[in-house]
PDB file of C-alpha atoms in Angstrom:
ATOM      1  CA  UNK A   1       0.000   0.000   0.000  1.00 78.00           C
ATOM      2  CA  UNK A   2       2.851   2.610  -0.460  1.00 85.00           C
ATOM      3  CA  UNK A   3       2.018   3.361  -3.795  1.00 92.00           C
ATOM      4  CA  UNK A   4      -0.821   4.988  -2.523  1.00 95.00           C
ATOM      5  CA  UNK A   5       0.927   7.757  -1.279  1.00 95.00           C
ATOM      6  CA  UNK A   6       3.385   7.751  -4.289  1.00 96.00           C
ATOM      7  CA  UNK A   7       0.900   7.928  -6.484  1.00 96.00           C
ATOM      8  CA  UNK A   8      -0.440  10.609  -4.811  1.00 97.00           C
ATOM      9  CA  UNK A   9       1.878  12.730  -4.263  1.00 97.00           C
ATOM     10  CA  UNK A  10       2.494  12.029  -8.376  1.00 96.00           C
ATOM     11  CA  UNK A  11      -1.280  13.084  -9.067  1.00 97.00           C
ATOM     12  CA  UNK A  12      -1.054  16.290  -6.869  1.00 97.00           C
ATOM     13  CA  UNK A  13       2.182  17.461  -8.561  1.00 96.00           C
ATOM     14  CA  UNK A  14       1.465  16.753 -11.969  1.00 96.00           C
ATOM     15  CA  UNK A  15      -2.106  19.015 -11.130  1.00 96.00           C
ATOM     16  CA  UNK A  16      -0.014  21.871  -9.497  1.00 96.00           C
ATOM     17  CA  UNK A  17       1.936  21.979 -12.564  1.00 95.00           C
ATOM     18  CA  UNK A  18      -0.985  21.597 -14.736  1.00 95.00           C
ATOM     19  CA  UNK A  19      -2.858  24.883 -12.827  1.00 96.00           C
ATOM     20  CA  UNK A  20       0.718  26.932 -12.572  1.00 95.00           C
ATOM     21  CA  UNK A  21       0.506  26.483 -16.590  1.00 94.00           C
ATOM     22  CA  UNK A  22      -2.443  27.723 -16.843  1.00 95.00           C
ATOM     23  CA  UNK A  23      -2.092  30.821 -14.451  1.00 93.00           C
ATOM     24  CA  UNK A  24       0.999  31.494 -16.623  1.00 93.00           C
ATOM     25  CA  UNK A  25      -0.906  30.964 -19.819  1.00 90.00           C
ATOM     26  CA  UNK A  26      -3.023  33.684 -18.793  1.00 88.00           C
ATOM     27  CA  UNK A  27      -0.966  36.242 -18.649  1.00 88.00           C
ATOM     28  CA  UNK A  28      -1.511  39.757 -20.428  1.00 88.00           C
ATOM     29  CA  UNK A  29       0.718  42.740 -20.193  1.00 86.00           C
ATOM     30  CA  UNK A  30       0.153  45.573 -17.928  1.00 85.00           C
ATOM     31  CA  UNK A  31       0.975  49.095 -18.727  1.00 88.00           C
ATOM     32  CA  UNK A  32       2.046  49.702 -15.416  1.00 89.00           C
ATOM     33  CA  UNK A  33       5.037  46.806 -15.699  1.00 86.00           C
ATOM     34  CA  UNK A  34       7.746  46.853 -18.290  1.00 91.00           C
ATOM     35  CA  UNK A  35       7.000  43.592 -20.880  1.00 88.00           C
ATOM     36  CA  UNK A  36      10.694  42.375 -20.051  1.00 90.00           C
ATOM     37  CA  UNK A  37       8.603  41.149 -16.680  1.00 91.00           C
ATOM     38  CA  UNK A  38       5.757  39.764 -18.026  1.00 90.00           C
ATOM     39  CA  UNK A  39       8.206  37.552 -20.409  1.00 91.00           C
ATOM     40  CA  UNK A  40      10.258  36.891 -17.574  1.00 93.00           C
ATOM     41  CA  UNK A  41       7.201  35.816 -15.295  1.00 92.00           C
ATOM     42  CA  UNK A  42       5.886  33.656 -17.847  1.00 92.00           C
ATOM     43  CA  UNK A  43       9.060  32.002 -18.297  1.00 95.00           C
ATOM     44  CA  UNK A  44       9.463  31.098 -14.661  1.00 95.00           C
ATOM     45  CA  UNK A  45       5.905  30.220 -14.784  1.00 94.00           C
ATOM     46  CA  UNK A  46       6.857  27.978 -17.621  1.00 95.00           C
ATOM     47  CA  UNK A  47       9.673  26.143 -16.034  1.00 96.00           C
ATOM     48  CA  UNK A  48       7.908  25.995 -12.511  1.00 95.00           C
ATOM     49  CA  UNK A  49       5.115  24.452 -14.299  1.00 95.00           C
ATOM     50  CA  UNK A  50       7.574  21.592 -16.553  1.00 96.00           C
ATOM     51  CA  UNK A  51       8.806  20.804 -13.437  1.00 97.00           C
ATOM     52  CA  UNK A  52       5.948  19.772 -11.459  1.00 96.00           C
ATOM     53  CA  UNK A  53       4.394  18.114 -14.828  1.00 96.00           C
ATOM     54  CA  UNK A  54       7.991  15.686 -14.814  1.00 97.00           C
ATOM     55  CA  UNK A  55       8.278  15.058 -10.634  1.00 97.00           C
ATOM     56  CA  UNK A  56       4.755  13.930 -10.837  1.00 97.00           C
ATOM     57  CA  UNK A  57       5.199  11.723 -13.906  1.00 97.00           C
ATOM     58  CA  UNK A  58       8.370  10.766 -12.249  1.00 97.00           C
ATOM     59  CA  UNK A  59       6.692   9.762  -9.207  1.00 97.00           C
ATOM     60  CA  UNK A  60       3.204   7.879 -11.018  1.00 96.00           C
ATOM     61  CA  UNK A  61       6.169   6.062 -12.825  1.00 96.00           C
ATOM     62  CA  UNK A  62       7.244   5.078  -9.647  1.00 95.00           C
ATOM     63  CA  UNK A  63       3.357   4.184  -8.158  1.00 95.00           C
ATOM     64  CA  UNK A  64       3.175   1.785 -11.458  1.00 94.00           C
ATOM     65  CA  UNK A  65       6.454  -0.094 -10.517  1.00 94.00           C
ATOM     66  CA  UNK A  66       5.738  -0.381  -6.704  1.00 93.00           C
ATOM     67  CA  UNK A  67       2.267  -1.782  -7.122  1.00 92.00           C
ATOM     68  CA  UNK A  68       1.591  -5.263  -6.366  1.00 86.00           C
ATOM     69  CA  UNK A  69      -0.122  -6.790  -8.645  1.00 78.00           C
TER      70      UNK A  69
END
């Protein structure tokens, strides 16, 4: 039953990455900021959200080897 929590874990970061991708996605430019830091935010955004999409394949990966049956 420790897959459970592997998998998981694996589901939750694979959706945080999926949601920070989609925040980033979203993003317009606002006169009040210089564009250089909207590319630059959505480039952070970006990797933050590649990231989380690999450690939670990474870790289902892991679920699917550890299960039992």
């Amino acid at each position: 039953m420790t897959w459970v929590a592997t998998a998981a874990f694996g589901v939750f970061a694979a959706g945080t990455g999926a949601f920070v991708y989609l925040l980033v996605a979203n993003l317009d430019p606002q006169p009040e900021y210089p564009e250089l830091m909207t590319d630059l935010l959505g480039l952070i955004g970006t990797v933050i959200a590649v990231c989380g999409a690999a450690i939670g394949a990474a870790f289902l990966v892991a679920a699917v080897n550890a299960y039992p049956g």
